[in-house]
C-alpha positions as a printed Julia matrix, in Angstrom:
253×3 Matrix{Float64}:
   0.03    0.02  -0.04
   1.47    3.45  -0.96
   0.55    6.96  -0.12
  -1.13    7.46  -3.5
  -3.53    4.47  -2.66
  -4.43    6.22   0.54
  -4.89    9.57  -0.9
  -8.59    8.8   -1.4
  -8.97    8.47   2.47
  -9.9     4.79   2.25
  -7.65    3.99   5.24
  -8.68    4.32   8.97
  -7.22    3.54  12.36
  -9.69    2.81  15.3
  -7.7     3.71  18.35
  -8.34    2.06  21.7
  -6.91    2.17  25.26
  -3.57    3.97  25.08
  -4.38    5.48  21.84
  -7.34    7.67  22.24
  -5.48   10.15  20.1
  -3.12    9.79  17.21
   0.02   11.82  17.82
   1.44   12.77  14.48
  -1.8    12.88  12.68
  -2.01   16.51  11.34
  -5.94   17.07  11.52
  -7.65   18.45   8.3
 -11.19   17.77   9.08
 -13.6    16.83  12.07
 -16.74   15.17  11.22
 -19.58   14.69  13.57
 -21.1    11.72  11.65
 -24.78   10.43  11.96
 -25.8     6.87  10.89
 -29.02    4.94  10.97
 -27.54    3.27  14.2
 -26.95    6.61  16.01
 -23.81    8.63  16.51
 -20.29    6.9   16.46
 -18.12    6.92  19.63
 -16.46   10.35  18.73
 -16.12   12.64  15.63
 -14.28   11.11  12.75
 -10.87   12.86  12.24
  -9.4    13.1    8.73
  -5.7    13.94   8.66
  -2.23   13.42   7.21
   0.69   11.41   8.36
   3.57   12.79   6.1
   2.19   12.62   2.48
  -0.69   10.16   3.19
  -4.17   10.91   4.45
  -6.13    8.57   6.93
  -9.06    8.67   9.14
  -9.06    8.26  12.85
 -11.79    7.16  15.34
 -11.5     6.97  19.06
 -13.24    3.83  19.99
 -13.88    4.78  23.59
 -14.98    8.31  22.85
 -13.38   11.63  23.47
 -12.01   11.42  27.07
 -11.91    7.71  26.98
 -15.38    7.34  28.66
 -17.16    4.46  26.85
 -16.81    1.02  28.37
 -16.27   -1.84  25.93
 -19.97   -3.23  26.15
 -21.47    0.2   25.71
 -19.63    1.19  22.36
 -21.76    1.7   19.45
 -19.67   -0.54  17.14
 -22.29   -0.44  14.36
 -22.32    3.39  14.15
 -18.54    3.45  14.18
 -18.05    0.93  11.25
 -20.9     2.47   9.24
 -19.78    5.93   9.62
 -16.27    4.96   8.4
 -17.59    2.99   5.62
 -19.8     5.9    4.53
 -16.63    7.99   4.16
 -15.09    5.4    1.7
 -13.02    3.57   4.14
 -12.19    0.11   2.98
  -9.08   -0.75   5.21
  -9.32   -0.64   8.92
  -6.55   -1.03  11.5
  -7.9    -1.65  15.0
  -5.59   -0.96  17.94
  -6.17   -3.08  21.01
  -4.65   -3.09  24.39
  -4.8    -6.69  25.58
  -3.67   -9.21  28.27
  -1.11  -11.71  27.48
  -1.84  -15.36  27.94
   0.69  -16.88  25.78
   4.36  -16.83  27.16
   5.77  -15.46  23.95
   3.67  -12.13  24.23
   5.65  -10.2   26.86
   3.97   -6.98  28.08
   5.2    -4.11  25.91
   5.32   -6.13  22.82
   2.86   -6.08  19.65
   1.25   -8.96  17.87
  -0.93   -9.4   14.6
  -3.59  -11.73  15.77
  -4.85  -14.12  12.99
  -8.02  -15.51  14.6
 -10.45  -14.79  17.32
 -13.06  -16.39  19.7
 -15.88  -14.34  20.84
 -17.15  -14.48  24.38
 -19.09  -11.29  24.29
 -22.96  -11.12  24.89
 -25.78   -8.68  24.5
 -23.96   -6.37  22.04
 -25.66   -5.14  18.81
 -23.32   -7.47  16.77
 -24.74   -7.29  13.08
 -26.44   -4.99  10.61
 -28.7    -7.98   9.7
 -31.02   -7.32  12.6
 -34.42   -7.95  11.1
 -35.21   -4.25  10.94
 -37.22   -3.12   7.91
 -35.14   -2.85   4.75
 -32.3    -5.05   6.18
 -31.51   -8.27   4.45
 -30.63  -11.57   6.13
 -26.92  -12.16   5.45
 -24.71  -15.23   6.68
 -21.35  -13.58   6.33
 -18.36  -15.68   5.69
 -16.04  -15.12   8.77
 -13.25  -17.94   8.38
 -10.62  -15.2    8.53
 -11.62  -12.35  10.69
  -8.41  -10.49   9.96
  -7.43   -9.65   6.44
  -4.29  -11.49   5.49
  -3.35   -8.85   2.98
  -3.55   -6.07   5.56
  -1.82   -8.2    8.31
   1.1    -8.68   5.87
   1.26   -4.92   4.99
   1.47   -4.22   8.75
   4.16   -6.99   9.23
   6.2    -5.43   6.38
   5.8    -2.06   7.85
   7.02   -3.31  11.1
  10.18   -4.82   9.52
  10.9    -1.64   7.8
  10.92    0.48  10.9
  12.71   -2.33  12.88
   9.72   -3.05  15.14
   9.4    -6.77  16.27
   6.16   -8.3   15.95
   6.13  -10.85  18.69
   3.72  -13.26  16.93
   0.26  -13.87  15.46
  -1.99  -16.12  17.8
  -5.71  -16.14  18.64
  -7.55  -13.26  20.31
 -10.22  -13.91  22.98
 -12.82  -11.16  23.09
 -14.58  -10.81  26.66
 -17.29   -8.58  27.8
 -15.61   -6.37  30.22
 -15.12   -3.78  31.63
 -13.78   -5.97  34.53
 -10.59   -7.97  34.09
 -10.92  -11.84  33.96
 -10.44  -14.16  36.83
  -7.52  -16.7   36.77
  -9.98  -19.52  36.21
 -11.41  -17.69  33.18
  -7.98  -17.2   31.8
  -7.18  -20.89  32.21
 -10.34  -21.68  30.29
  -9.41  -19.19  27.5
  -6.01  -20.93  27.34
  -7.45  -24.33  26.95
  -9.78  -22.92  24.25
  -6.61  -22.03  22.29
  -6.45  -18.11  23.08
  -3.04  -16.23  23.31
  -4.36  -12.9   24.32
  -7.53  -11.38  25.71
  -9.22   -8.13  24.84
 -12.7    -6.55  25.08
 -13.26   -4.73  21.81
 -12.44   -7.03  18.88
 -16.06   -8.09  18.52
 -18.47   -7.32  17.02
 -16.09   -4.81  15.46
 -14.35   -7.32  13.18
 -17.69   -9.03  12.04
 -19.31   -5.64  11.36
 -16.26   -4.84   9.16
 -16.63   -8.12   7.38
 -20.42   -7.42   6.57
 -19.45   -4.24   4.97
 -16.63   -5.82   2.92
 -13.9    -3.92   4.66
 -10.38   -5.2    5.12
  -9.79   -5.33   8.85
  -6.7    -6.17  10.93
  -5.76   -5.68  14.57
  -2.45   -4.32  16.09
  -2.5    -5.82  19.54
  -0.51   -4.33  22.29
   0.43   -6.67  25.35
  -0.09   -4.36  28.3
  -0.14   -6.93  31.21
  -0.03  -10.73  31.76
  -3.49  -11.99  32.1
  -4.85  -13.14  35.47
  -2.89  -15.95  37.05
  -0.33  -16.02  34.17
   2.59  -14.52  36.1
   2.82  -12.74  39.43
   0.45  -10.64  41.33
   2.24   -7.23  41.14
   0.47   -3.83  40.69
  -1.44   -4.56  37.47
  -2.43   -0.92  36.89
   1.18    0.24  37.08
   2.26   -2.61  34.7
  -0.45   -1.61  32.3
   0.53    2.02  32.37
   4.14    1.11  31.62
   3.43   -1.32  28.82
   0.82    0.74  27.07
   3.41    3.65  26.58
   6.11    1.26  25.28
   3.67   -0.61  23.08
   1.94    2.33  21.6
   5.23    3.95  20.51
   5.71    0.77  18.41
   2.23    0.96  17.09
   2.7     4.57  15.96
   5.97    3.76  14.36
   4.36    0.92  12.35
   1.49    2.96  11.27
   3.82    5.74   9.98
   5.92    3.32   8.14
   2.92    1.65   6.61
   1.43    5.07   5.41
   5.02    6.06   4.13
   5.46    2.98   1.85
């Protein structure tokens, strides 16, 4: 992907915990969008990183106020799609289950397991005018977009710790040690709270979707019982520096 391909504003970043703003994005336009599903979490921001243009949306709202289960995922994805966005990179702060995913490292998950409930998870909701669609979801993360992110990481000399499986839980509370043991048995390598229904909604809209996951702490019972909030604060800053470097390298290609 090169800057010319992105000049039409078909690329967006959805920022989560630790990236409620995008330092380095020179904002050109602020759009308070409306959708058939209500307002998105925050205004859509259109800006430039170097010569390339991209959209940014703060998933948890301005001021980071919206908990994972209360986010209007449908409005977020619909609003971006309405602006011509076809490629979405979602930033997610996650707890590490796999030993290889040390806090402060980044990963490119290749699959997911959805443990959420009660969220508006589909545009195919039976309302008047909506068609029943069974969307193919074998690969929730776009292989092409993941490869572009991997190549960008290599160019800026940022190590990608691995791929792995993302478990998506309800939140906003963190998990118990027993729950993490269950997720490990299920095959999960990391756990977050916002990957679904975001990924599925992107698939329904035909958008390429990938996740840059930042390990911000060891999940419950994996290692130690230190000050988890201090661990998260330290790891978020380290990991998000890597995320910003990868995004800049991707847009500069």
